[in-house]
Coordinates of C-alpha atoms in Angstrom, one line a residue:
X1 CA 0.0 0.0 0.0
X2 CA 1.3 3.5 -0.9
X3 CA 2.6 5.5 2.0
X4 CA 0.5 8.7 1.7
X5 CA 2.9 10.9 3.6
X6 CA 5.8 10.0 1.3
X7 CA 4.0 11.3 -1.8
X8 CA 4.4 14.8 -3.1
X9 CA 1.6 17.2 -2.2
X10 CA -0.6 18.0 -5.3
X11 CA -0.1 21.8 -4.9
X12 CA 3.7 21.3 -5.0
X13 CA 3.6 20.1 -8.6
X14 CA 1.2 22.6 -10.0
X15 CA 4.0 25.1 -10.7
X16 CA 7.8 24.9 -11.1
X17 CA 10.5 24.4 -13.7
X18 CA 9.6 20.7 -14.2
X19 CA 6.5 21.7 -16.2
X20 CA 6.5 21.2 -20.0
X21 CA 5.0 23.1 -22.9
X22 CA 1.3 22.0 -23.3
X23 CA 1.5 21.6 -27.0
X24 CA 0.1 18.7 -29.1
X25 CA 3.5 17.4 -30.2
X26 CA 4.8 17.7 -26.6
X27 CA 2.1 15.6 -25.0
X28 CA 3.4 12.1 -24.3
X29 CA 1.1 9.2 -24.8
X30 CA 1.0 6.9 -22.9
X31 CA 2.3 8.7 -19.9
X32 CA 1.7 8.2 -16.2
X33 CA 1.2 11.2 -13.9
X34 CA 3.1 11.0 -10.6
X35 CA 0.9 9.8 -7.7
X36 CA 0.2 12.8 -5.4
X37 CA -1.5 13.3 -2.1
X38 CA -4.5 15.6 -1.7
X39 CA -6.5 16.3 1.4
X40 CA -10.2 17.2 1.0
X41 CA -10.0 19.6 3.8
X42 CA -11.9 22.6 5.2
X43 CA -9.9 25.1 3.1
X44 CA -10.5 23.3 -0.1
X45 CA -14.2 22.8 0.6
X46 CA -14.8 26.5 1.4
X47 CA -13.0 27.6 -1.8
X48 CA -14.9 25.2 -4.0
X49 CA -18.3 26.0 -2.5
X50 CA -17.7 29.7 -3.0
X51 CA -16.7 29.2 -6.6
X52 CA -19.8 27.1 -7.5
X53 CA -22.2 29.0 -5.3
X54 CA -22.9 26.0 -3.1
X55 CA -24.2 26.4 0.4
X56 CA -25.5 23.0 1.3
X57 CA -25.2 22.1 5.0
X58 CA -23.7 18.7 4.5
X59 CA -20.4 20.4 3.4
X60 CA -20.2 22.4 6.6
X61 CA -21.1 19.9 9.3
X62 CA -23.0 16.7 10.0
X63 CA -26.6 16.3 8.7
X64 CA -29.4 13.8 9.2
X65 CA -29.5 13.1 5.4
X66 CA -25.8 12.5 4.8
X67 CA -24.4 11.8 8.2
X68 CA -20.9 13.1 9.1
X69 CA -19.6 16.2 7.2
X70 CA -18.8 15.5 3.5
X71 CA -16.4 17.0 1.0
X72 CA -17.9 17.6 -2.4
X73 CA -17.1 14.7 -4.7
X74 CA -17.1 17.1 -7.7
X75 CA -14.4 19.1 -5.9
X76 CA -12.2 16.0 -6.1
X77 CA -13.2 15.6 -9.7
X78 CA -11.9 19.1 -10.4
X79 CA -8.5 18.2 -9.1
X80 CA -8.5 14.9 -11.1
X81 CA -9.3 16.7 -14.3
X82 CA -6.3 18.9 -13.8
X83 CA -3.9 16.2 -12.9
X84 CA -2.1 16.2 -16.2
X85 CA -1.2 19.8 -15.4
X86 CA 1.3 18.5 -12.8
X87 CA 3.4 17.8 -15.9
X88 CA 2.3 20.5 -18.3
X89 CA 2.2 24.2 -17.7
X90 CA -1.4 25.2 -17.0
X91 CA -0.7 28.9 -17.5
X92 CA 0.4 28.3 -21.1
X93 CA -2.6 26.2 -22.1
X94 CA -4.6 27.8 -24.9
X95 CA -7.1 25.1 -25.5
X96 CA -10.4 23.9 -24.1
X97 CA -11.9 21.1 -22.1
X98 CA -14.2 19.3 -24.6
X99 CA -15.6 16.3 -22.8
X100 CA -15.9 15.0 -19.3
X101 CA -16.9 11.5 -18.1
X102 CA -17.1 11.0 -14.4
X103 CA -18.2 8.4 -11.8
X104 CA -18.7 9.1 -8.1
X105 CA -18.1 5.8 -6.4
X106 CA -18.6 6.7 -2.8
X107 CA -19.3 9.8 -0.7
X108 CA -16.0 11.5 0.4
X109 CA -15.9 12.3 4.1
X110 CA -14.5 15.8 4.9
X111 CA -10.8 15.6 5.6
X112 CA -10.2 12.4 3.7
X113 CA -6.6 12.0 2.7
X114 CA -6.6 11.0 -1.0
X115 CA -4.1 9.5 -3.5
X116 CA -4.6 10.8 -7.0
X117 CA -3.2 8.9 -10.0
X118 CA -3.7 9.4 -13.7
X119 CA -2.3 8.9 -17.2
X120 CA -2.5 10.3 -20.7
X121 CA -4.0 7.5 -22.8
X122 CA -4.4 8.8 -26.3
X123 CA -4.1 11.8 -28.6
X124 CA -5.7 12.4 -32.0
X125 CA -6.6 15.0 -34.6
X126 CA -10.3 15.7 -35.3
X127 CA -11.8 18.4 -37.4
X128 CA -8.5 20.3 -37.7
X129 CA -7.9 20.3 -33.9
X130 CA -5.5 18.4 -31.7
X131 CA -7.0 16.5 -28.8
X132 CA -5.7 14.3 -26.0
X133 CA -7.4 12.2 -23.3
X134 CA -6.5 11.8 -19.6
X135 CA -7.8 9.1 -17.2
X136 CA -7.5 9.6 -13.4
X137 CA -8.9 8.4 -10.1
X138 CA -8.9 9.3 -6.4
X139 CA -8.5 6.6 -3.7
X140 CA -8.3 6.8 0.0
X141 CA -5.2 5.7 1.9
X142 CA -6.9 2.3 2.4
X143 CA -7.4 1.9 -1.4
X144 CA -11.1 2.8 -1.5
X145 CA -12.1 4.3 -4.8
X146 CA -14.0 7.6 -4.5
X147 CA -14.0 9.3 -7.9
X148 CA -12.8 8.4 -11.4
X149 CA -12.9 10.4 -14.5
X150 CA -11.8 10.8 -18.2
X151 CA -11.3 14.2 -19.6
X152 CA -10.8 15.0 -23.3
X153 CA -9.0 18.3 -24.1
X154 CA -8.5 20.4 -27.2
X155 CA -4.8 21.1 -26.7
X156 CA -4.1 22.6 -30.1
X157 CA -6.9 24.7 -31.7
X158 CA -5.6 24.6 -35.3
X159 CA -3.8 21.7 -37.1
X160 CA -4.6 22.6 -40.7
X161 CA -4.0 19.9 -43.3
X162 CA -3.7 17.1 -40.8
X163 CA -6.1 14.2 -41.5
X164 CA -8.5 13.0 -38.9
X165 CA -7.6 10.1 -36.6
X166 CA -10.2 7.8 -35.0
X167 CA -11.8 8.8 -31.7
X168 CA -12.5 5.9 -29.3
X169 CA -15.0 7.9 -27.3
X170 CA -18.6 7.3 -28.4
X171 CA -20.7 10.5 -28.2
X172 CA -24.3 10.7 -27.0
X173 CA -27.2 12.6 -28.4
X174 CA -30.2 13.9 -26.5
X175 CA -33.3 11.7 -26.8
X176 CA -35.8 14.1 -25.1
X177 CA -36.3 17.8 -25.5
X178 CA -37.0 20.3 -22.8
X179 CA -40.7 20.6 -21.8
X180 CA -41.4 23.5 -19.5
X181 CA -44.9 22.2 -19.0
X182 CA -43.8 18.8 -17.7
X183 CA -44.5 17.6 -14.2
X184 CA -41.7 18.6 -11.9
X185 CA -40.0 15.8 -9.9
X186 CA -38.8 17.0 -6.5
X187 CA -37.1 13.7 -5.4
X188 CA -36.4 10.4 -7.1
X189 CA -38.7 8.6 -4.7
X190 CA -41.3 7.8 -5.6
X191 CA -39.7 6.9 -8.9
X192 CA -40.2 9.6 -11.5
X193 CA -41.5 8.9 -14.9
X194 CA -39.8 9.5 -18.2
X195 CA -40.8 12.9 -19.5
X196 CA -40.9 14.6 -16.1
X197 CA -38.4 17.3 -15.4
X198 CA -36.4 18.7 -12.5
X199 CA -37.0 22.3 -11.4
X200 CA -35.3 24.6 -13.8
X201 CA -32.0 26.0 -12.4
X202 CA -29.8 29.0 -13.2
X203 CA -26.0 29.2 -13.2
X204 CA -24.1 32.4 -13.1
X205 CA -20.4 32.6 -12.3
X206 CA -18.7 36.0 -11.8
X207 CA -15.1 36.8 -12.4
X208 CA -14.0 36.2 -8.8
X209 CA -15.7 32.8 -8.7
X210 CA -14.2 31.8 -12.1
X211 CA -10.7 32.8 -10.9
X212 CA -11.0 30.9 -7.7
X213 CA -12.2 27.8 -9.4
X214 CA -9.5 27.9 -12.0
X215 CA -6.4 28.3 -9.9
X216 CA -5.8 32.0 -9.2
X217 CA -4.7 31.1 -5.7
X218 CA -2.0 28.8 -7.2
X219 CA -0.7 31.6 -9.4
X220 CA -2.2 30.4 -12.7
X221 CA -2.7 32.9 -15.5
X222 CA -5.2 31.6 -18.1
X223 CA -8.4 32.5 -19.9
X224 CA -10.4 31.7 -16.7
X225 CA -8.4 34.0 -14.4
X226 CA -6.9 36.7 -16.6
X227 CA -8.7 39.2 -18.8
X228 CA -5.6 39.6 -21.0
X229 CA -5.3 36.0 -21.8
X230 CA -9.1 35.8 -22.5
X231 CA -8.7 38.8 -24.9
X232 CA -5.7 37.2 -26.6
X233 CA -8.0 34.2 -27.3
X234 CA -10.8 36.4 -28.7
X235 CA -13.1 36.7 -25.7
X236 CA -14.4 39.9 -24.2
X237 CA -14.5 38.5 -20.6
X238 CA -13.2 35.6 -18.6
X239 CA -14.3 32.2 -19.8
X240 CA -16.0 30.1 -17.2
X241 CA -14.3 26.7 -17.1
X242 CA -16.6 24.0 -18.6
X243 CA -16.2 21.8 -15.5
X244 CA -18.0 24.5 -13.4
X245 CA -21.2 23.4 -15.2
X246 CA -20.5 19.7 -14.3
X247 CA -19.8 20.6 -10.7
X248 CA -23.0 22.8 -10.5
X249 CA -25.0 19.9 -11.9
X250 CA -23.5 17.4 -9.5
X251 CA -24.5 19.5 -6.6
X252 CA -28.0 19.9 -7.9
X253 CA -28.3 16.1 -8.3
X254 CA -26.9 15.6 -4.8
X255 CA -29.7 17.8 -3.5
X256 CA -32.3 16.0 -5.6
X257 CA -31.2 12.3 -5.3
X258 CA -29.3 12.3 -2.0
X259 CA -26.6 9.8 -1.1
X260 CA -27.4 7.5 -4.1
X261 CA -26.0 10.1 -6.5
X262 CA -22.6 10.0 -4.6
X263 CA -22.6 6.2 -4.5
X264 CA -22.4 5.2 -8.1
X265 CA -23.8 8.2 -10.0
X266 CA -22.1 9.0 -13.3
X267 CA -22.3 11.7 -15.9
X268 CA -21.0 12.4 -19.4
X269 CA -20.8 16.1 -20.5
X270 CA -19.9 17.8 -23.8
X271 CA -18.9 21.5 -23.8
X272 CA -20.3 23.2 -26.9
X273 CA -19.8 27.0 -26.5
X274 CA -17.8 28.8 -23.8
X275 CA -19.8 30.6 -21.1
X276 CA -18.5 34.1 -20.1
X277 CA -18.2 35.3 -16.5
X278 CA -21.3 37.2 -15.4
X279 CA -23.5 35.7 -18.1
X280 CA -26.0 33.3 -16.8
X281 CA -27.5 30.1 -18.3
X282 CA -30.7 28.2 -17.6
X283 CA -30.1 24.6 -16.5
X284 CA -32.8 22.3 -17.9
X285 CA -33.0 18.7 -16.9
X286 CA -35.4 16.1 -18.2
X287 CA -36.0 12.5 -16.9
X288 CA -35.1 10.3 -19.9
X289 CA -35.9 7.0 -18.3
X290 CA -36.7 5.5 -14.9
X291 CA -37.2 2.0 -13.7
X292 CA -39.2 0.7 -10.7
X293 CA -35.9 -0.5 -9.2
X294 CA -34.7 3.1 -9.0
X295 CA -32.4 3.3 -12.1
X296 CA -32.7 6.8 -13.5
X297 CA -31.2 8.6 -16.5
X298 CA -31.3 12.3 -17.0
X299 CA -30.5 14.7 -19.8
X300 CA -29.4 18.3 -19.1
X301 CA -28.8 21.3 -21.3
X302 CA -27.2 24.6 -20.2
X303 CA -28.9 27.3 -22.3
X304 CA -27.5 30.8 -22.4
X305 CA -29.3 34.1 -22.5
X306 CA -28.9 34.2 -26.3
X307 CA -30.6 30.8 -26.6
X308 CA -27.4 28.9 -27.5
X309 CA -26.5 25.7 -25.7
X310 CA -23.2 25.9 -23.7
X311 CA -23.1 22.3 -22.6
X312 CA -25.1 19.0 -22.6
X313 CA -24.8 16.3 -19.9
X314 CA -26.2 12.8 -19.5
X315 CA -26.4 11.5 -16.0
X316 CA -27.4 8.3 -14.4
X317 CA -27.6 6.5 -11.0
X318 CA -29.1 3.4 -9.5
X319 CA -27.3 1.1 -11.9
X320 CA -28.9 2.7 -15.0
X321 CA -27.2 1.6 -18.1

Protein backbone atom coordinates (compact mmCIF):
# COMPACT_ATOMS: atom_id res chain seq x y z
CA UNK A 1 0.00 0.00 0.00
CA UNK A 2 1.33 3.47 -0.92
CA UNK A 3 2.65 5.54 1.99
CA UNK A 4 0.50 8.66 1.72
CA UNK A 5 2.88 10.90 3.64
CA UNK A 6 5.77 10.04 1.30
CA UNK A 7 3.96 11.26 -1.81
CA UNK A 8 4.39 14.80 -3.12
CA UNK A 9 1.60 17.22 -2.22
CA UNK A 10 -0.57 18.01 -5.27
CA UNK A 11 -0.06 21.75 -4.95
CA UNK A 12 3.74 21.34 -4.99
CA UNK A 13 3.62 20.07 -8.59
CA UNK A 14 1.20 22.64 -10.01
CA UNK A 15 3.99 25.14 -10.66
CA UNK A 16 7.75 24.89 -11.15
CA UNK A 17 10.52 24.37 -13.69
CA UNK A 18 9.56 20.72 -14.23
CA UNK A 19 6.46 21.70 -16.21
CA UNK A 20 6.51 21.23 -19.97
CA UNK A 21 4.97 23.07 -22.90
CA UNK A 22 1.29 22.03 -23.28
CA UNK A 23 1.49 21.56 -27.05
CA UNK A 24 0.08 18.67 -29.05
CA UNK A 25 3.48 17.41 -30.20
CA UNK A 26 4.84 17.67 -26.65
CA UNK A 27 2.05 15.60 -25.04
CA UNK A 28 3.43 12.13 -24.32
CA UNK A 29 1.09 9.15 -24.80
CA UNK A 30 0.98 6.93 -22.92
CA UNK A 31 2.34 8.71 -19.87
CA UNK A 32 1.72 8.22 -16.16
CA UNK A 33 1.25 11.25 -13.94
CA UNK A 34 3.12 10.97 -10.63
CA UNK A 35 0.90 9.84 -7.74
CA UNK A 36 0.18 12.77 -5.44
CA UNK A 37 -1.53 13.30 -2.11
CA UNK A 38 -4.49 15.60 -1.69
CA UNK A 39 -6.54 16.35 1.41
CA UNK A 40 -10.24 17.15 0.97
CA UNK A 41 -9.99 19.59 3.84
CA UNK A 42 -11.89 22.59 5.16
CA UNK A 43 -9.92 25.14 3.13
CA UNK A 44 -10.50 23.30 -0.14
CA UNK A 45 -14.20 22.77 0.61
CA UNK A 46 -14.83 26.45 1.36
CA UNK A 47 -13.03 27.64 -1.78
CA UNK A 48 -14.91 25.18 -3.98
CA UNK A 49 -18.31 26.02 -2.46
CA UNK A 50 -17.68 29.72 -3.01
CA UNK A 51 -16.71 29.15 -6.64
CA UNK A 52 -19.80 27.09 -7.53
CA UNK A 53 -22.20 29.04 -5.27
CA UNK A 54 -22.93 25.98 -3.13
CA UNK A 55 -24.19 26.43 0.44
CA UNK A 56 -25.46 22.95 1.26
CA UNK A 57 -25.20 22.14 4.99
CA UNK A 58 -23.65 18.68 4.52
CA UNK A 59 -20.41 20.36 3.39
CA UNK A 60 -20.16 22.39 6.59
CA UNK A 61 -21.15 19.90 9.27
CA UNK A 62 -23.04 16.67 10.01
CA UNK A 63 -26.61 16.31 8.70
CA UNK A 64 -29.38 13.79 9.15
CA UNK A 65 -29.54 13.15 5.41
CA UNK A 66 -25.82 12.48 4.81
CA UNK A 67 -24.38 11.77 8.25
CA UNK A 68 -20.89 13.14 9.09
CA UNK A 69 -19.62 16.16 7.17
CA UNK A 70 -18.82 15.51 3.52
CA UNK A 71 -16.39 16.96 1.01
CA UNK A 72 -17.91 17.58 -2.43
CA UNK A 73 -17.14 14.67 -4.75
CA UNK A 74 -17.10 17.11 -7.66
CA UNK A 75 -14.38 19.10 -5.88
CA UNK A 76 -12.20 15.99 -6.06
CA UNK A 77 -13.22 15.59 -9.71
CA UNK A 78 -11.93 19.10 -10.40
CA UNK A 79 -8.47 18.18 -9.15
CA UNK A 80 -8.47 14.91 -11.10
CA UNK A 81 -9.32 16.69 -14.33
CA UNK A 82 -6.29 18.93 -13.84
CA UNK A 83 -3.89 16.15 -12.86
CA UNK A 84 -2.12 16.18 -16.23
CA UNK A 85 -1.16 19.77 -15.41
CA UNK A 86 1.28 18.53 -12.78
CA UNK A 87 3.44 17.80 -15.85
CA UNK A 88 2.34 20.49 -18.33
CA UNK A 89 2.20 24.23 -17.66
CA UNK A 90 -1.41 25.23 -17.05
CA UNK A 91 -0.65 28.93 -17.49
CA UNK A 92 0.41 28.25 -21.09
CA UNK A 93 -2.62 26.19 -22.07
CA UNK A 94 -4.59 27.84 -24.87
CA UNK A 95 -7.08 25.06 -25.47
CA UNK A 96 -10.42 23.93 -24.06
CA UNK A 97 -11.92 21.11 -22.07
CA UNK A 98 -14.16 19.32 -24.59
CA UNK A 99 -15.65 16.27 -22.84
CA UNK A 100 -15.93 15.02 -19.28
CA UNK A 101 -16.90 11.52 -18.14
CA UNK A 102 -17.06 10.96 -14.38
CA UNK A 103 -18.23 8.41 -11.82
CA UNK A 104 -18.75 9.12 -8.12
CA UNK A 105 -18.11 5.77 -6.44
CA UNK A 106 -18.58 6.70 -2.77
CA UNK A 107 -19.26 9.82 -0.67
CA UNK A 108 -16.04 11.55 0.40
CA UNK A 109 -15.86 12.32 4.14
CA UNK A 110 -14.49 15.79 4.86
CA UNK A 111 -10.80 15.64 5.63
CA UNK A 112 -10.19 12.43 3.69
CA UNK A 113 -6.57 11.99 2.65
CA UNK A 114 -6.61 10.96 -1.00
CA UNK A 115 -4.11 9.53 -3.46
CA UNK A 116 -4.60 10.83 -7.00
CA UNK A 117 -3.23 8.88 -9.96
CA UNK A 118 -3.66 9.36 -13.70
CA UNK A 119 -2.28 8.86 -17.16
CA UNK A 120 -2.51 10.25 -20.67
CA UNK A 121 -4.03 7.50 -22.79
CA UNK A 122 -4.37 8.82 -26.34
CA UNK A 123 -4.15 11.83 -28.60
CA UNK A 124 -5.70 12.42 -31.99
CA UNK A 125 -6.60 15.00 -34.60
CA UNK A 126 -10.26 15.68 -35.31
CA UNK A 127 -11.82 18.43 -37.45
CA UNK A 128 -8.49 20.25 -37.66
CA UNK A 129 -7.87 20.34 -33.90
CA UNK A 130 -5.47 18.39 -31.69
CA UNK A 131 -7.00 16.47 -28.78
CA UNK A 132 -5.70 14.29 -25.99
CA UNK A 133 -7.36 12.17 -23.30
CA UNK A 134 -6.47 11.77 -19.63
CA UNK A 135 -7.78 9.12 -17.20
CA UNK A 136 -7.48 9.58 -13.43
CA UNK A 137 -8.88 8.42 -10.10
CA UNK A 138 -8.90 9.29 -6.41
CA UNK A 139 -8.53 6.64 -3.72
CA UNK A 140 -8.27 6.81 0.03
CA UNK A 141 -5.20 5.71 1.93
CA UNK A 142 -6.95 2.35 2.39
CA UNK A 143 -7.37 1.92 -1.37
CA UNK A 144 -11.08 2.76 -1.47
CA UNK A 145 -12.11 4.29 -4.80
CA UNK A 146 -14.02 7.57 -4.47
CA UNK A 147 -13.99 9.31 -7.86
CA UNK A 148 -12.81 8.36 -11.36
CA UNK A 149 -12.90 10.37 -14.55
CA UNK A 150 -11.82 10.78 -18.18
CA UNK A 151 -11.25 14.25 -19.61
CA UNK A 152 -10.82 15.04 -23.30
CA UNK A 153 -8.96 18.27 -24.06
CA UNK A 154 -8.45 20.39 -27.15
CA UNK A 155 -4.76 21.11 -26.68
CA UNK A 156 -4.14 22.63 -30.12
CA UNK A 157 -6.90 24.69 -31.71
CA UNK A 158 -5.59 24.55 -35.27
CA UNK A 159 -3.82 21.71 -37.10
CA UNK A 160 -4.57 22.60 -40.73
CA UNK A 161 -4.04 19.92 -43.33
CA UNK A 162 -3.72 17.09 -40.79
CA UNK A 163 -6.08 14.17 -41.54
CA UNK A 164 -8.51 13.03 -38.85
CA UNK A 165 -7.64 10.13 -36.55
CA UNK A 166 -10.16 7.75 -35.03
CA UNK A 167 -11.77 8.79 -31.73
CA UNK A 168 -12.50 5.91 -29.35
CA UNK A 169 -15.04 7.91 -27.33
CA UNK A 170 -18.63 7.31 -28.38
CA UNK A 171 -20.70 10.47 -28.18
CA UNK A 172 -24.31 10.70 -27.02
CA UNK A 173 -27.22 12.64 -28.43
CA UNK A 174 -30.25 13.91 -26.51
CA UNK A 175 -33.33 11.71 -26.77
CA UNK A 176 -35.81 14.05 -25.11
CA UNK A 177 -36.34 17.80 -25.49
CA UNK A 178 -37.05 20.34 -22.78
CA UNK A 179 -40.72 20.57 -21.82
CA UNK A 180 -41.42 23.53 -19.54
CA UNK A 181 -44.94 22.22 -18.95
CA UNK A 182 -43.83 18.79 -17.74
CA UNK A 183 -44.50 17.63 -14.19
CA UNK A 184 -41.66 18.58 -11.85
CA UNK A 185 -40.00 15.78 -9.87
CA UNK A 186 -38.82 16.97 -6.45
CA UNK A 187 -37.11 13.72 -5.42
CA UNK A 188 -36.35 10.39 -7.15
CA UNK A 189 -38.67 8.63 -4.67
CA UNK A 190 -41.33 7.80 -5.61
CA UNK A 191 -39.69 6.86 -8.90
CA UNK A 192 -40.15 9.63 -11.49
CA UNK A 193 -41.55 8.95 -14.91
CA UNK A 194 -39.81 9.51 -18.21
CA UNK A 195 -40.85 12.91 -19.52
CA UNK A 196 -40.91 14.56 -16.11
CA UNK A 197 -38.44 17.34 -15.41
CA UNK A 198 -36.41 18.71 -12.55
CA UNK A 199 -37.00 22.29 -11.42
CA UNK A 200 -35.25 24.65 -13.83
CA UNK A 201 -32.03 26.00 -12.37
CA UNK A 202 -29.82 28.96 -13.17
CA UNK A 203 -26.04 29.19 -13.15
CA UNK A 204 -24.10 32.43 -13.15
CA UNK A 205 -20.41 32.64 -12.29
CA UNK A 206 -18.73 36.01 -11.78
CA UNK A 207 -15.08 36.84 -12.42
CA UNK A 208 -13.99 36.20 -8.85
CA UNK A 209 -15.66 32.79 -8.71
CA UNK A 210 -14.20 31.84 -12.08
CA UNK A 211 -10.72 32.81 -10.94
CA UNK A 212 -10.96 30.91 -7.65
CA UNK A 213 -12.25 27.78 -9.38
CA UNK A 214 -9.52 27.88 -12.01
CA UNK A 215 -6.44 28.30 -9.85
CA UNK A 216 -5.85 32.00 -9.20
CA UNK A 217 -4.70 31.06 -5.70
CA UNK A 218 -2.05 28.79 -7.23
CA UNK A 219 -0.75 31.60 -9.41
CA UNK A 220 -2.25 30.36 -12.67
CA UNK A 221 -2.72 32.86 -15.49
CA UNK A 222 -5.22 31.61 -18.06
CA UNK A 223 -8.41 32.54 -19.87
CA UNK A 224 -10.41 31.67 -16.73
CA UNK A 225 -8.41 33.96 -14.42
CA UNK A 226 -6.89 36.72 -16.55
CA UNK A 227 -8.67 39.19 -18.83
CA UNK A 228 -5.55 39.65 -20.95
CA UNK A 229 -5.32 35.97 -21.80
CA UNK A 230 -9.06 35.85 -22.51
CA UNK A 231 -8.72 38.82 -24.88
CA UNK A 232 -5.71 37.19 -26.57
CA UNK A 233 -7.96 34.22 -27.33
CA UNK A 234 -10.76 36.43 -28.66
CA UNK A 235 -13.09 36.67 -25.66
CA UNK A 236 -14.44 39.93 -24.16
CA UNK A 237 -14.45 38.53 -20.61
CA UNK A 238 -13.17 35.62 -18.56
CA UNK A 239 -14.31 32.23 -19.82
CA UNK A 240 -15.96 30.10 -17.16
CA UNK A 241 -14.33 26.70 -17.09
CA UNK A 242 -16.60 24.04 -18.59
CA UNK A 243 -16.20 21.83 -15.53
CA UNK A 244 -18.01 24.46 -13.45
CA UNK A 245 -21.20 23.36 -15.19
CA UNK A 246 -20.50 19.72 -14.31
CA UNK A 247 -19.84 20.62 -10.68
CA UNK A 248 -22.98 22.77 -10.50
CA UNK A 249 -25.03 19.90 -11.92
CA UNK A 250 -23.48 17.39 -9.53
CA UNK A 251 -24.49 19.55 -6.57
CA UNK A 252 -28.03 19.90 -7.94
CA UNK A 253 -28.29 16.13 -8.32
CA UNK A 254 -26.87 15.62 -4.82
CA UNK A 255 -29.74 17.76 -3.47
CA UNK A 256 -32.29 15.96 -5.62
CA UNK A 257 -31.19 12.34 -5.32
CA UNK A 258 -29.27 12.34 -2.04
CA UNK A 259 -26.56 9.80 -1.14
CA UNK A 260 -27.43 7.51 -4.07
CA UNK A 261 -25.96 10.08 -6.48
CA UNK A 262 -22.63 10.00 -4.64
CA UNK A 263 -22.61 6.18 -4.51
CA UNK A 264 -22.39 5.18 -8.15
CA UNK A 265 -23.79 8.18 -9.99
CA UNK A 266 -22.12 9.04 -13.27
CA UNK A 267 -22.28 11.70 -15.93
CA UNK A 268 -20.98 12.43 -19.39
CA UNK A 269 -20.79 16.06 -20.52
CA UNK A 270 -19.86 17.81 -23.76
CA UNK A 271 -18.93 21.49 -23.79
CA UNK A 272 -20.25 23.21 -26.90
CA UNK A 273 -19.85 26.97 -26.46
CA UNK A 274 -17.79 28.84 -23.83
CA UNK A 275 -19.77 30.65 -21.13
CA UNK A 276 -18.49 34.06 -20.10
CA UNK A 277 -18.22 35.30 -16.53
CA UNK A 278 -21.29 37.23 -15.42
CA UNK A 279 -23.50 35.72 -18.14
CA UNK A 280 -26.04 33.27 -16.83
CA UNK A 281 -27.49 30.09 -18.26
CA UNK A 282 -30.67 28.15 -17.59
CA UNK A 283 -30.10 24.58 -16.45
CA UNK A 284 -32.81 22.33 -17.90
CA UNK A 285 -32.96 18.67 -16.90
CA UNK A 286 -35.41 16.07 -18.16
CA UNK A 287 -35.97 12.52 -16.94
CA UNK A 288 -35.09 10.35 -19.93
CA UNK A 289 -35.85 7.01 -18.27
CA UNK A 290 -36.65 5.54 -14.87
CA UNK A 291 -37.17 1.98 -13.66
CA UNK A 292 -39.19 0.68 -10.73
CA UNK A 293 -35.90 -0.47 -9.18
CA UNK A 294 -34.66 3.12 -9.02
CA UNK A 295 -32.41 3.31 -12.07
CA UNK A 296 -32.71 6.84 -13.49
CA UNK A 297 -31.20 8.57 -16.51
CA UNK A 298 -31.31 12.33 -16.99
CA UNK A 299 -30.50 14.72 -19.82
CA UNK A 300 -29.43 18.29 -19.09
CA UNK A 301 -28.83 21.34 -21.27
CA UNK A 302 -27.17 24.58 -20.18
CA UNK A 303 -28.88 27.26 -22.29
CA UNK A 304 -27.48 30.79 -22.40
CA UNK A 305 -29.31 34.09 -22.49
CA UNK A 306 -28.94 34.17 -26.28
CA UNK A 307 -30.59 30.77 -26.61
CA UNK A 308 -27.38 28.95 -27.49
CA UNK A 309 -26.52 25.73 -25.67
CA UNK A 310 -23.25 25.90 -23.74
CA UNK A 311 -23.13 22.26 -22.65
CA UNK A 312 -25.14 19.05 -22.55
CA UNK A 313 -24.85 16.32 -19.93
CA UNK A 314 -26.17 12.79 -19.55
CA UNK A 315 -26.44 11.54 -15.96
CA UNK A 316 -27.45 8.26 -14.40
CA UNK A 317 -27.60 6.51 -11.04
CA UNK A 318 -29.13 3.43 -9.49
CA UNK A 319 -27.32 1.08 -11.92
CA UNK A 320 -28.91 2.73 -14.97
CA UNK A 321 -27.17 1.62 -18.14
